[in-house]
XYZ file of C-alpha atoms in Angstrom:
725
model
C 0.116 0.103 -0.220
C 3.035 2.170 1.031
C 4.537 1.726 -2.329
C 1.445 2.350 -4.510
C 1.152 5.797 -2.306
C 4.713 6.717 -3.325
C 4.105 5.553 -6.768
C 1.040 7.892 -7.265
C 2.849 10.724 -5.479
C 5.531 10.487 -7.866
C 3.308 10.506 -10.721
C 1.574 13.682 -9.199
C 4.898 15.458 -8.366
C 6.011 14.749 -12.123
C 2.628 16.259 -13.504
C 2.956 19.178 -11.471
C 6.652 19.772 -12.815
C 5.679 19.182 -16.271
C 2.412 21.194 -16.569
C 3.854 24.722 -15.761
C 6.294 24.183 -18.781
C 3.195 23.819 -20.816
C 2.671 27.273 -21.887
C -0.915 28.614 -22.722
C -1.359 29.410 -26.080
C -1.870 33.002 -26.950
C -5.422 33.744 -27.935
C -6.897 36.951 -30.046
C -9.301 39.205 -28.093
C -12.583 39.846 -29.683
C -13.285 43.721 -30.015
C -16.350 43.791 -32.622
C -17.713 43.179 -35.714
C -19.300 44.628 -39.020
C -21.793 43.514 -41.318
C -20.490 42.801 -44.729
C -23.123 44.797 -46.434
C -23.543 43.415 -49.984
C -20.602 41.438 -49.917
C -22.601 38.338 -48.900
C -20.420 35.162 -48.347
C -17.124 37.575 -47.650
C -14.173 34.725 -48.669
C -11.351 37.501 -47.868
C -10.667 40.491 -46.246
C -8.088 43.155 -46.863
C -7.261 46.756 -45.186
C -5.500 49.657 -46.576
C -2.270 50.165 -44.545
C -3.675 53.383 -43.174
C -6.630 51.443 -41.783
C -9.167 53.862 -43.639
C -10.506 51.493 -46.177
C -11.579 47.725 -45.956
C -12.123 45.136 -48.963
C -13.922 41.974 -49.335
C -14.074 39.172 -52.082
C -17.481 37.652 -52.448
C -17.704 34.015 -53.054
C -21.400 33.925 -54.083
C -22.376 34.519 -57.636
C -21.433 37.998 -59.001
C -17.630 38.214 -58.987
C -17.320 41.331 -57.182
C -14.672 43.103 -55.108
C -16.373 45.269 -52.453
C -14.523 48.551 -50.763
C -15.719 50.645 -47.792
C -14.501 53.307 -45.958
C -14.020 52.951 -42.342
C -14.661 56.369 -40.505
C -12.467 55.409 -37.713
C -8.992 53.941 -38.922
C -8.842 50.249 -38.031
C -12.244 50.251 -36.465
C -14.349 47.808 -38.297
C -17.361 48.700 -36.525
C -17.091 52.292 -38.270
C -17.951 50.820 -41.659
C -19.890 53.276 -43.972
C -22.217 51.290 -46.112
C -22.644 54.408 -48.278
C -19.038 54.574 -49.423
C -19.635 51.404 -51.093
C -17.564 50.943 -54.391
C -17.891 47.815 -56.433
C -15.214 46.371 -58.544
C -16.954 43.983 -61.151
C -14.601 41.490 -62.578
C -17.234 39.814 -64.929
C -17.271 43.403 -66.970
C -14.209 43.131 -68.385
C -12.823 41.411 -71.316
C -10.612 39.136 -69.132
C -13.520 37.566 -67.009
C -13.457 34.806 -64.833
C -16.356 33.032 -66.444
C -18.723 31.751 -63.930
C -16.268 30.843 -61.188
C -16.683 31.739 -57.747
C -14.072 34.167 -56.321
C -11.875 32.495 -53.261
C -9.795 35.555 -52.503
C -8.135 38.689 -53.104
C -4.652 40.842 -52.277
C -2.739 43.822 -53.337
C 0.667 44.809 -54.687
C 3.255 46.373 -52.312
C 1.804 49.793 -52.974
C -1.554 49.420 -53.478
C -1.806 50.181 -57.343
C -2.767 46.459 -58.221
C -5.381 44.280 -56.956
C -5.481 40.356 -57.391
C -8.442 37.913 -57.364
C -8.439 34.175 -57.956
C -11.596 31.751 -58.225
C -11.719 28.056 -57.286
C -10.945 26.865 -60.598
C -7.657 28.627 -60.362
C -8.054 31.451 -62.678
C -6.561 34.654 -61.810
C -7.715 38.409 -62.430
C -5.564 41.540 -61.946
C -6.513 45.305 -62.362
C -4.390 48.327 -62.060
C -5.809 51.215 -60.066
C -5.069 54.579 -60.713
C -5.163 55.763 -56.992
C -3.644 53.267 -54.613
C -6.161 51.389 -52.907
C -9.360 52.742 -54.265
C -11.444 50.789 -56.748
C -13.065 54.090 -58.245
C -10.770 54.303 -61.517
C -8.953 51.089 -62.851
C -7.708 49.338 -65.893
C -7.658 45.863 -66.607
C -4.269 43.954 -66.994
C -4.053 41.256 -69.864
C -4.670 37.733 -69.140
C -1.804 35.714 -67.801
C -3.048 32.772 -69.748
C -2.325 30.457 -66.757
C -4.756 28.191 -64.843
C -3.141 28.001 -61.330
C -4.530 24.505 -60.472
C -2.230 22.996 -62.757
C 0.669 25.374 -63.406
C 4.028 24.601 -61.714
C 2.245 22.494 -59.314
C 4.491 20.012 -57.224
C 1.889 17.546 -56.605
C 0.482 16.911 -60.307
C -2.299 19.638 -60.197
C -4.099 18.998 -57.049
C -4.294 22.563 -56.253
C -7.292 24.163 -55.352
C -6.169 27.933 -54.367
C -8.595 29.508 -51.683
C -6.242 32.688 -51.910
C -3.090 34.164 -52.478
C 0.023 36.100 -51.012
C 2.977 37.861 -52.008
C 6.245 38.655 -50.088
C 7.391 41.989 -49.236
C 9.004 42.488 -52.578
C 6.853 40.763 -54.599
C 9.464 38.384 -55.608
C 7.321 35.313 -54.506
C 3.824 34.251 -54.626
C 1.966 31.669 -52.511
C -1.071 29.696 -53.108
C -2.193 26.485 -51.568
C -3.708 23.158 -51.982
C -6.911 23.382 -50.016
C -8.380 20.238 -50.214
C -8.236 18.045 -46.608
C -5.922 15.138 -47.691
C -2.333 14.381 -47.658
C -1.628 16.854 -50.572
C -2.498 19.935 -48.289
C 0.434 22.291 -48.764
C 1.420 25.818 -49.148
C 2.970 26.334 -52.545
C 5.792 28.820 -53.123
C 6.376 30.345 -56.600
C 9.442 32.735 -57.470
C 8.364 35.488 -59.783
C 10.959 36.824 -62.346
C 9.211 40.082 -62.113
C 7.524 41.566 -58.954
C 4.052 41.144 -58.656
C 3.716 39.296 -62.271
C 2.086 36.187 -61.582
C 2.741 35.251 -65.172
C 6.602 35.345 -64.616
C 6.666 32.367 -62.311
C 9.355 30.201 -63.107
C 10.070 27.768 -60.053
C 8.425 26.776 -57.138
C 8.499 24.594 -54.044
C 5.985 23.598 -51.110
C 5.332 22.659 -47.513
C 3.212 19.934 -46.772
C 0.967 20.921 -43.750
C -1.400 17.720 -44.065
C -0.118 16.432 -40.432
C -1.888 19.631 -38.593
C -4.619 20.394 -40.983
C -7.746 18.394 -40.916
C -9.878 20.117 -43.197
C -10.258 22.737 -45.996
C -7.485 25.330 -46.247
C -9.341 28.693 -46.344
C -6.655 31.183 -46.207
C -2.829 31.997 -45.495
C -1.147 34.965 -44.144
C 2.529 36.156 -42.985
C 3.913 38.304 -40.417
C 6.108 41.787 -41.925
C 9.106 39.797 -42.058
C 7.916 36.520 -43.122
C 9.306 34.452 -40.223
C 5.750 33.240 -39.336
C 3.051 31.732 -41.336
C -0.787 31.609 -40.358
C -2.794 28.907 -42.111
C -6.737 29.011 -41.580
C -8.857 25.982 -41.795
C -12.569 25.370 -41.413
C -15.022 22.844 -42.215
C -18.254 21.806 -40.368
C -18.132 21.920 -36.784
C -16.399 24.566 -34.417
C -13.731 21.964 -33.675
C -12.477 22.126 -37.253
C -11.968 25.815 -37.385
C -8.232 26.053 -36.673
C -5.384 28.661 -36.923
C -2.028 26.943 -37.291
C 1.042 28.813 -36.716
C 4.534 28.148 -38.184
C 7.882 29.540 -37.700
C 10.300 29.999 -40.572
C 13.716 30.307 -39.910
C 14.098 32.220 -43.165
C 11.922 34.639 -43.929
C 9.234 33.538 -46.894
C 10.918 30.174 -47.490
C 8.370 27.431 -46.820
C 10.782 25.234 -46.616
C 12.157 26.427 -43.612
C 8.822 26.262 -41.996
C 8.162 24.209 -38.621
C 4.822 23.956 -36.451
C 4.951 26.454 -33.647
C 1.173 25.731 -32.514
C -2.460 25.535 -33.148
C -5.768 27.480 -31.623
C -7.868 24.584 -31.908
C -11.454 26.776 -32.124
C -10.865 30.050 -33.977
C -14.427 31.348 -32.657
C -13.349 30.666 -29.081
C -11.621 33.882 -29.124
C -15.205 35.852 -29.556
C -17.345 33.598 -27.836
C -19.703 33.567 -30.711
C -19.423 29.908 -31.353
C -20.393 29.903 -34.584
C -19.729 30.815 -38.260
C -16.739 29.516 -40.768
C -13.591 31.395 -40.852
C -12.827 32.245 -44.419
C -9.931 34.653 -44.555
C -7.816 36.689 -42.273
C -5.822 39.962 -42.175
C -3.239 41.588 -40.207
C -2.810 45.300 -39.666
C 0.214 46.965 -40.328
C 1.650 46.977 -37.298
C 0.630 43.548 -36.248
C -1.752 44.467 -33.283
C -4.751 43.621 -34.828
C -6.269 40.882 -36.438
C -9.393 40.649 -38.929
C -11.305 37.654 -39.851
C -13.910 37.178 -42.742
C -16.884 34.952 -41.311
C -18.220 33.410 -44.632
C -21.497 32.030 -42.942
C -22.729 35.088 -41.162
C -21.718 37.733 -43.548
C -19.555 39.472 -40.760
C -16.027 40.844 -40.234
C -14.581 40.319 -37.171
C -12.056 42.372 -35.448
C -9.360 41.116 -32.758
C -6.895 42.675 -30.531
C -3.455 41.023 -30.046
C -1.390 41.184 -27.114
C 1.902 41.562 -28.893
C 2.867 42.008 -32.522
C 1.195 39.129 -34.651
C 0.640 37.362 -31.560
C -1.442 34.298 -32.235
C -0.512 30.811 -30.523
C 2.685 32.155 -29.354
C 4.162 35.418 -28.787
C 7.513 36.485 -29.663
C 9.408 39.281 -31.230
C 10.643 38.880 -34.887
C 14.050 40.316 -36.019
C 12.980 43.329 -37.791
C 11.154 44.243 -34.358
C 14.257 43.546 -32.171
C 16.417 45.411 -34.777
C 14.219 48.413 -34.895
C 14.026 48.483 -30.963
C 17.759 47.845 -30.243
C 18.477 50.555 -32.938
C 16.324 53.128 -31.472
C 18.171 52.566 -27.847
C 21.766 52.581 -29.794
C 20.557 56.037 -31.603
C 19.240 57.528 -28.359
C 22.851 57.043 -26.533
C 24.397 58.570 -29.702
C 22.093 61.297 -29.613
C 22.870 62.139 -25.792
C 26.634 62.435 -26.553
C 25.926 64.704 -29.870
C 23.860 67.014 -28.001
C 26.130 67.373 -25.038
C 29.049 67.765 -27.288
C 27.305 69.944 -29.751
C 26.245 72.319 -26.816
C 29.594 72.309 -24.974
C 31.207 73.281 -28.586
C 29.048 76.166 -28.879
C 30.026 77.366 -25.959
C 33.510 77.267 -26.947
C 32.845 79.593 -29.551
C 31.332 81.947 -27.140
C 34.407 81.877 -25.023
C 36.372 82.578 -28.131
C 34.193 85.766 -29.023
C 34.261 87.007 -25.619
C 37.896 86.425 -24.876
C 38.578 90.257 -24.435
C 35.814 90.438 -21.869
C 36.793 87.189 -19.816
C 40.488 88.538 -19.271
C 41.667 87.608 -15.650
C 42.227 91.427 -15.364
C 40.001 93.591 -17.559
C 41.767 97.151 -16.804
C 44.896 97.668 -18.727
C 45.491 101.196 -18.103
C 47.806 103.158 -20.657
C 48.254 106.886 -19.068
C 50.091 109.302 -21.394
C 50.804 111.961 -18.479
C 53.112 114.182 -20.461
C 50.298 115.710 -22.175
C 48.654 116.733 -19.176
C 52.019 117.824 -16.865
C 54.194 118.421 -19.526
C 54.102 122.333 -18.806
C 55.105 121.661 -15.314
C 58.450 121.978 -14.067
C 60.377 118.590 -13.958
C 61.174 118.741 -10.360
C 57.045 118.682 -9.808
C 56.071 116.958 -12.843
C 58.425 114.012 -12.347
C 57.335 113.391 -8.382
C 53.489 113.696 -9.262
C 53.558 111.446 -12.340
C 55.434 108.816 -10.266
C 52.747 109.048 -7.552
C 50.138 108.678 -10.062
C 51.711 105.819 -11.840
C 52.425 103.909 -8.343
C 48.670 104.515 -7.273
C 47.002 103.055 -10.662
C 49.736 100.364 -10.632
C 48.097 99.305 -7.278
C 44.566 99.361 -8.182
C 45.323 97.225 -11.281
C 47.088 94.696 -9.189
C 44.180 94.552 -6.934
C 42.063 94.441 -9.888
C 43.973 91.153 -11.091
C 43.305 89.475 -7.575
C 39.456 90.404 -7.335
C 38.149 90.261 -10.680
C 38.600 86.909 -11.806
C 34.987 85.882 -13.251
C 32.919 83.242 -13.466
C 30.510 82.909 -16.468
C 27.153 81.275 -16.133
C 25.238 80.112 -19.101
C 22.249 77.959 -19.940
C 21.414 76.317 -23.515
C 17.576 75.004 -24.217
C 17.477 72.592 -27.586
C 14.559 71.212 -29.363
C 15.477 68.476 -32.132
C 13.091 67.020 -34.598
C 13.944 64.307 -37.184
C 13.448 61.075 -38.905
C 15.477 57.835 -39.146
C 14.897 55.249 -41.854
C 16.397 52.510 -43.467
C 15.606 49.602 -45.916
C 15.824 46.952 -43.155
C 14.822 48.718 -40.214
C 11.022 50.499 -39.474
C 11.424 54.384 -39.719
C 11.504 56.263 -36.508
C 10.383 59.628 -35.831
C 12.652 61.405 -32.968
C 11.910 63.964 -31.105
C 14.405 65.756 -28.399
C 14.487 68.474 -25.927
C 16.892 69.553 -23.270
C 18.229 71.812 -21.162
C 21.782 72.712 -20.169
C 23.265 74.491 -17.102
C 26.886 75.678 -16.917
C 29.468 77.802 -15.549
C 33.128 78.440 -16.445
C 35.969 81.002 -15.679
C 39.168 82.183 -17.434
C 42.872 80.946 -15.695
C 45.614 83.444 -16.500
C 45.154 84.574 -20.207
C 45.165 81.251 -22.046
C 43.046 78.938 -20.042
C 39.449 78.199 -19.703
C 37.559 75.662 -17.647
C 34.148 74.513 -16.660
C 31.207 72.177 -15.937
C 27.901 71.954 -17.287
C 24.681 69.800 -16.479
C 22.354 68.655 -19.145
C 18.949 66.980 -18.696
C 17.297 65.898 -22.033
C 14.609 63.481 -23.045
C 14.038 61.951 -26.274
C 10.622 60.513 -27.715
C 11.200 57.873 -30.270
C 7.960 56.787 -32.517
C 8.164 53.731 -34.369
C 6.097 54.496 -37.136
C 3.435 52.454 -38.726
C 3.037 50.636 -35.287
C 1.928 51.120 -31.909
C 5.457 51.142 -30.462
C 7.479 54.010 -29.056
C 10.460 54.820 -26.722
C 10.231 57.406 -23.848
C 13.522 58.263 -22.819
C 15.750 60.354 -20.339
C 19.130 61.573 -19.974
C 21.440 63.461 -17.042
C 24.744 64.408 -18.101
C 27.683 65.978 -16.214
C 30.175 67.601 -18.453
C 33.949 68.955 -17.673
C 35.532 71.089 -20.440
C 38.648 73.414 -21.064
C 40.136 75.497 -23.281
C 43.922 75.928 -23.924
C 45.581 78.324 -26.205
C 48.489 76.402 -28.067
C 49.606 79.242 -29.676
C 48.501 82.669 -30.931
C 46.673 81.108 -33.885
C 45.298 77.677 -32.609
C 42.907 76.832 -29.880
C 42.726 73.070 -28.062
C 39.158 72.365 -26.902
C 38.350 69.341 -25.102
C 35.441 67.598 -22.873
C 34.926 64.696 -20.763
C 31.350 63.665 -20.134
C 29.261 60.906 -18.283
C 25.636 60.466 -18.514
C 22.939 58.070 -16.678
C 20.126 56.778 -19.151
C 16.723 55.633 -18.879
C 14.589 54.020 -21.391
C 10.920 53.218 -21.300
C 9.333 51.168 -24.545
C 5.501 51.717 -24.488
C 3.084 49.634 -26.606
C -0.208 51.611 -27.241
C 0.416 53.850 -23.836
C 1.400 50.651 -21.703
C 4.850 50.257 -20.344
C 6.314 46.962 -21.797
C 9.828 47.143 -20.598
C 12.276 49.495 -19.044
C 16.166 49.693 -19.216
C 18.645 51.774 -17.640
C 22.354 52.766 -18.937
C 25.478 54.647 -18.399
C 28.135 56.110 -20.468
C 31.486 57.945 -20.702
C 32.361 60.087 -23.527
C 34.868 62.679 -24.563
C 35.666 65.124 -27.591
C 38.879 67.395 -28.653
C 38.709 69.609 -31.313
C 41.486 72.029 -32.921
C 40.378 75.422 -34.191
C 41.795 78.632 -35.251
C 41.590 81.491 -32.961
C 41.352 83.699 -35.759
C 39.731 83.531 -39.143
C 39.908 84.730 -42.658
C 38.138 87.434 -44.561
C 35.370 89.681 -43.350
C 33.432 86.485 -42.310
C 36.196 85.314 -40.135
C 36.310 81.783 -41.606
C 37.893 79.168 -39.408
C 38.919 75.618 -40.274
C 38.058 73.047 -37.643
C 38.753 69.415 -36.938
C 37.219 67.354 -34.046
C 36.927 63.993 -32.689
C 34.539 62.284 -30.292
C 34.224 58.942 -28.660
C 31.834 57.445 -26.288
C 30.982 53.847 -24.380
C 27.793 52.782 -23.454
C 26.518 50.292 -21.588
C 22.503 49.215 -21.314
C 21.605 47.057 -18.734
C 19.891 43.559 -19.263
C 15.959 44.055 -19.347
C 12.620 42.174 -20.032
C 10.211 42.795 -22.343
C 6.376 42.243 -21.587
C 3.251 42.067 -23.298
C 0.350 44.179 -22.552
C -0.925 41.302 -20.221
C 2.331 41.978 -18.254
C 3.751 38.214 -19.900
C 7.297 38.105 -20.844
C 8.142 38.104 -24.149
C 11.709 38.309 -24.491
C 14.880 39.223 -22.861
C 17.483 41.309 -23.783
C 21.160 40.747 -22.520
C 23.585 43.150 -21.434
C 24.632 45.614 -24.093
C 28.071 47.355 -24.390
C 28.967 49.073 -27.512
C 31.281 52.158 -28.557
C 30.461 55.064 -30.812
C 32.354 57.746 -32.442
C 32.773 60.556 -34.821
C 35.568 62.545 -37.007
C 34.138 65.834 -38.009
C 36.153 68.340 -39.895
C 34.780 71.695 -41.789
C 34.831 75.179 -41.215
C 32.955 78.061 -38.950
C 32.438 81.581 -39.689
C 31.475 84.404 -37.377
C 30.661 88.020 -38.219
C 31.244 89.868 -35.011
C 30.392 93.707 -34.975
C 30.561 96.234 -32.249
C 26.937 98.032 -32.023
C 25.459 100.169 -29.742
C 25.815 98.519 -25.846
C 27.449 95.502 -27.113
C 28.235 93.563 -29.959
C 26.332 91.527 -32.622
C 27.316 87.837 -34.047
C 26.184 86.336 -37.127
C 27.799 82.921 -36.957
C 27.629 79.273 -38.420
C 29.579 76.279 -39.555
C 29.644 73.572 -42.776
C 30.890 70.373 -41.418
C 31.480 66.685 -42.568
C 30.629 64.266 -40.228
C 32.099 60.583 -40.370
C 30.531 58.109 -38.026
C 32.960 55.567 -37.448
C 30.966 53.223 -35.079
C 31.705 49.811 -35.457
C 28.786 47.040 -36.240
C 27.417 46.253 -32.580
C 26.547 42.558 -31.560
C 23.503 42.091 -29.174
C 21.617 39.243 -27.991
C 18.014 38.615 -26.999
C 15.900 35.551 -26.503
C 12.294 35.013 -27.124
C 10.548 33.342 -23.588
C 11.808 29.881 -23.463
C 14.273 30.000 -26.525
C 18.112 30.331 -26.313
C 19.685 33.416 -26.935
C 20.276 34.747 -30.645
C 23.253 36.976 -31.461
C 22.255 39.836 -33.907
C 24.146 42.777 -35.584
C 23.355 46.165 -35.651
C 24.901 47.964 -38.620
C 25.174 51.740 -38.373
C 23.390 53.279 -41.645
C 24.458 57.058 -41.563
C 28.171 56.787 -41.764
C 28.571 59.805 -43.936
C 26.824 62.859 -42.830
C 26.553 66.715 -43.345
C 26.066 69.212 -40.504
C 25.132 72.797 -40.833
C 24.597 75.742 -38.706
C 23.087 79.238 -38.809
C 22.809 81.407 -35.724
C 23.118 84.900 -34.149
C 24.037 86.320 -30.699
C 23.360 89.316 -29.081
C 26.330 90.442 -26.462
C 25.521 93.059 -23.970
C 28.079 95.509 -22.176
C 26.260 94.558 -18.853
C 27.360 90.869 -19.147
C 24.335 89.037 -20.734
C 24.376 87.441 -24.003
C 21.208 86.152 -25.866
C 21.303 83.887 -29.019
C 19.466 81.654 -31.352
C 21.058 78.659 -33.729
C 19.709 76.386 -36.054
C 21.410 73.109 -37.014
C 20.394 70.724 -39.685
C 22.102 67.084 -39.274
C 21.465 65.070 -42.802
C 22.824 61.603 -43.843
C 24.523 61.612 -47.221
C 22.324 58.300 -47.816
C 18.932 59.221 -48.893
C 15.926 59.115 -46.466
C 18.391 57.652 -43.743
C 18.683 60.242 -41.279
C 17.677 63.620 -40.982
C 17.433 65.875 -37.725
C 16.513 69.387 -37.299
C 17.601 71.194 -34.033
C 16.954 74.672 -32.496
C 19.233 75.969 -29.761
C 18.295 78.814 -27.566
C 21.024 80.115 -25.207
C 21.329 82.613 -22.702
C 24.567 83.473 -20.859
C 25.956 85.956 -18.019
C 29.244 87.134 -16.699
C 29.301 87.003 -12.902
C 30.691 89.748 -11.050
C 31.426 90.072 -7.218
C 27.936 91.528 -6.622
C 26.171 88.088 -7.773
C 25.990 84.710 -6.562
C 24.728 81.618 -8.436
C 23.690 78.403 -6.880
C 22.854 74.790 -8.755
C 21.443 71.806 -6.692
C 20.535 68.626 -8.300
C 19.378 65.590 -6.133
C 18.698 62.551 -8.537
C 17.983 60.331 -5.540
C 15.729 62.809 -4.181
C 12.680 62.707 -6.372
C 14.843 64.231 -8.971
C 14.687 67.719 -8.066
C 16.564 70.657 -9.713
C 16.909 74.046 -7.829
C 18.622 77.011 -9.452
C 18.880 80.394 -7.551
C 20.551 83.652 -8.346
C 21.483 86.468 -5.967
C 22.369 90.058 -6.732
C 23.425 92.634 -4.153
C 21.986 96.164 -4.386
C 23.401 98.487 -1.606
C 23.341 95.800 0.765
C 20.122 94.166 0.005
C 20.322 90.805 -1.192
C 17.783 90.065 -4.125
C 17.110 86.361 -4.452
C 15.553 84.746 -7.601
C 14.854 80.937 -6.858
C 13.398 78.371 -9.346
C 12.951 74.803 -9.245
C 11.752 71.791 -11.602
C 10.768 68.559 -10.707
C 11.689 65.671 -13.507
C 9.988 63.029 -11.415
C 6.421 64.343 -11.828
C 4.263 63.340 -14.874
C 2.976 66.986 -14.613
C 5.636 69.329 -14.873
C 6.453 71.132 -11.704
C 7.797 74.529 -11.739
C 8.177 77.145 -9.031
C 9.648 80.626 -8.815
C 10.196 82.769 -5.744
C 11.832 86.259 -5.303
C 13.199 87.456 -1.990
C 14.697 90.566 -0.711
C 16.793 90.614 2.397
C 19.322 92.397 4.327
C 22.176 91.387 6.971
C 22.642 93.614 9.794
C-alpha cells in the first residue's frame, strides 16, 4: 500500500513539474464586428495600410470585389455602407467566367489588386489611385490556370487565396483539399508582382496539422511566421495553425509552432465559418472574414502577430535595439554640440573675460608736460604707483565666472531599408559655468537634462527616454593661432518602451564620452572663416531587461549591451562679429562633414523559452553633413542672448535627417552676484537654481525649481529681498 502511495505521489509530482512548462497558447481578444453589407459570403478581407478602407471578395455569384470606408481607422464597426465601391470582375474582357471568387490581395503599394477563383483563374486590375476601386484598368490575361501551373503535386491545387512576400519576388497559393496533398506552394516571380513570370516552385506539406479545408494563409511582416486558417463543419475544425520560418518567406524552412483549435472561441460566438484573415500593418490587430454569417470580426493582439505564440521577430528587435543605440548616440551628440558652442562663445568674448580687464595706459606728459620737472616727475610717479596698485588689486579680485544655459529642441526621422522608420523628438536644458585662468586657459562644468521620444512609425510602439549628463570642459591656447578644446562627460540613461501607451519594458544605462577639437583662434576674410577638426568617442552600457506584452507576460529578454561610438568631424566655421550700441552682434555658423566610425554592434536577445540569439546592428548613416546658422547679442552688462538652427543630414537618401533649434543665455558674474545649482537625483530628481544680486546691501534672490519625476511638470519661482545687519 505504501509503495502504491509513493508511486502515485511520484506521478502527481511529475505532472506538477511538467504542467507549468506547457505555456498556454496566446489567443486574440475579440473587440467588435461589422456586417459585410452587400458582400455576402465574404471569402477574404484586406485593409489599406492606413486602416481607412476595408475590402472583401464575394464567394457568391457575381464576382465582385467590395470597398468600404472606415470612419475611424482600423475600427471595423465604423464601416460606412454608403461609401461602397464595387469592382465587377465579370465586366471586363478578361473575366473569370462563372467561377466563384476565393480571395483577393494587393501589390506592395496598392496600385494593383488580384483576385482568384476556385478553378485557379486569376484576374489583375491596375488602380489609378492606390487602394481605390473607383478608377482602374484591367491587365492582360496571364493565360495560366493555377490549378495546374508549376504544381509540385500533379495539379492538385485548389487555391482559396494568394499572398506575395514583401518585395513581390514570391507568390504563395495552397492546396486547399483536406488530404495528404495539403500544402502551401511557393512560386518565384522573375518580375515582381507579375504572376505570369513565375518560373520555379517549392512547397511545404501541412497535412499533419490540417484536418480540413485550407481557407486562407498570411505572414507576419518579415515572413518568419506563417498562419494557416482551416474550417469545415463543426467548430472543432476551425483552426488557426502557426508555423515559424527560419528564413523569411521560405516555406521549406517552416516548423509547426502551435495550433489554436477553435478559432471562434476568441469571440465566444461559437459559430460561423472563418474564410479569410488579415493583420493590421503593425501586427496588433487581426481581421477575420466570417463566410457563414456575412461578417468581419476584429481582434486585438497582446503582441505583434501574437497568435498561439508571442515573440519578437527580427525586424522588431532590430528596430528596437537600433532606437536605443541611436538614443545613446544622440545624448553624446547633443552634449558635445552644446559644449562646443560654448567654446565659440568664449572665443568671441575672450577680451571681456580676461583675468584682469583694466589695462590702463596713461600718457601724463600731455597733461603735466608744462610743469617744471621737479614737480612733474614726483607727481607722475605717485600717480603711476597708485594706478599700478589698483590694477594689481583688480587682477586679484576680478577673476570672473560666466554662467550660461542652453535650451534645445530637435525633430527628425531615421529610415532604412531593413528597419522600420522612426520619428524622433528631443528636448534638453543645459546649465553651466566657467572661468578663465591666466590669459590662455578656460575650464568649466555643465549639467544637461534631456528627454527623447522615438515613435516607431506604422506601429503602436514608442520609446520614452531620459538622460542626465555632467560635462567637464576646458580650452587651452596652444599658440596665438590655434586653440585646443576638450571635454569629458558622463551620463545616466533611462529607456521605457511603450505599446499603445502601456509600459512593456524599462532599461537603464550609463555612458562616458569625450571630445577634442583644434580650431583657429582667428579667421580669414570679413566672415572670419576658421577651419576646424574634431573627434568624439563614447562607451555606453545598457542593462539587461525583460520585455513584456500588454498582459504583463514576458515576451523576450535582452542581454547586457556594451558598445562604442565615435565621429570624425571636419569643416569650417564663420563668425561675423560687429560692435553695436551697448555691446556686440554676432552672425555665425558652420559647415561640417561628419564621419560616423561606429563599428557594427553585436547584441543578444531571446524570446521567452528560447535560447539567446546573436544579432548585428549596422550603423546606417556613416557619411553625414552638419550645417548651422545663428546669431548672438552680447550686451555690455555681461548678458548674452542667442539662437541657432542646426541641420544634421545623412548622405544616404532618406536615412537620417534632424533639425535642432538652440536657445542660449549667458551671463558674466561679478562680485555682486551669486549663483547656486543643486540637483538631487536620489531625492525625487529635484533641480533648484538660484541667482542672487546685491543692491546697496540688499540681497535680491530669485529661486526656481523643476521636478523631473512628476508626470505633470512642476515649476516654481520665488523672489526674496533681504538684508544682513
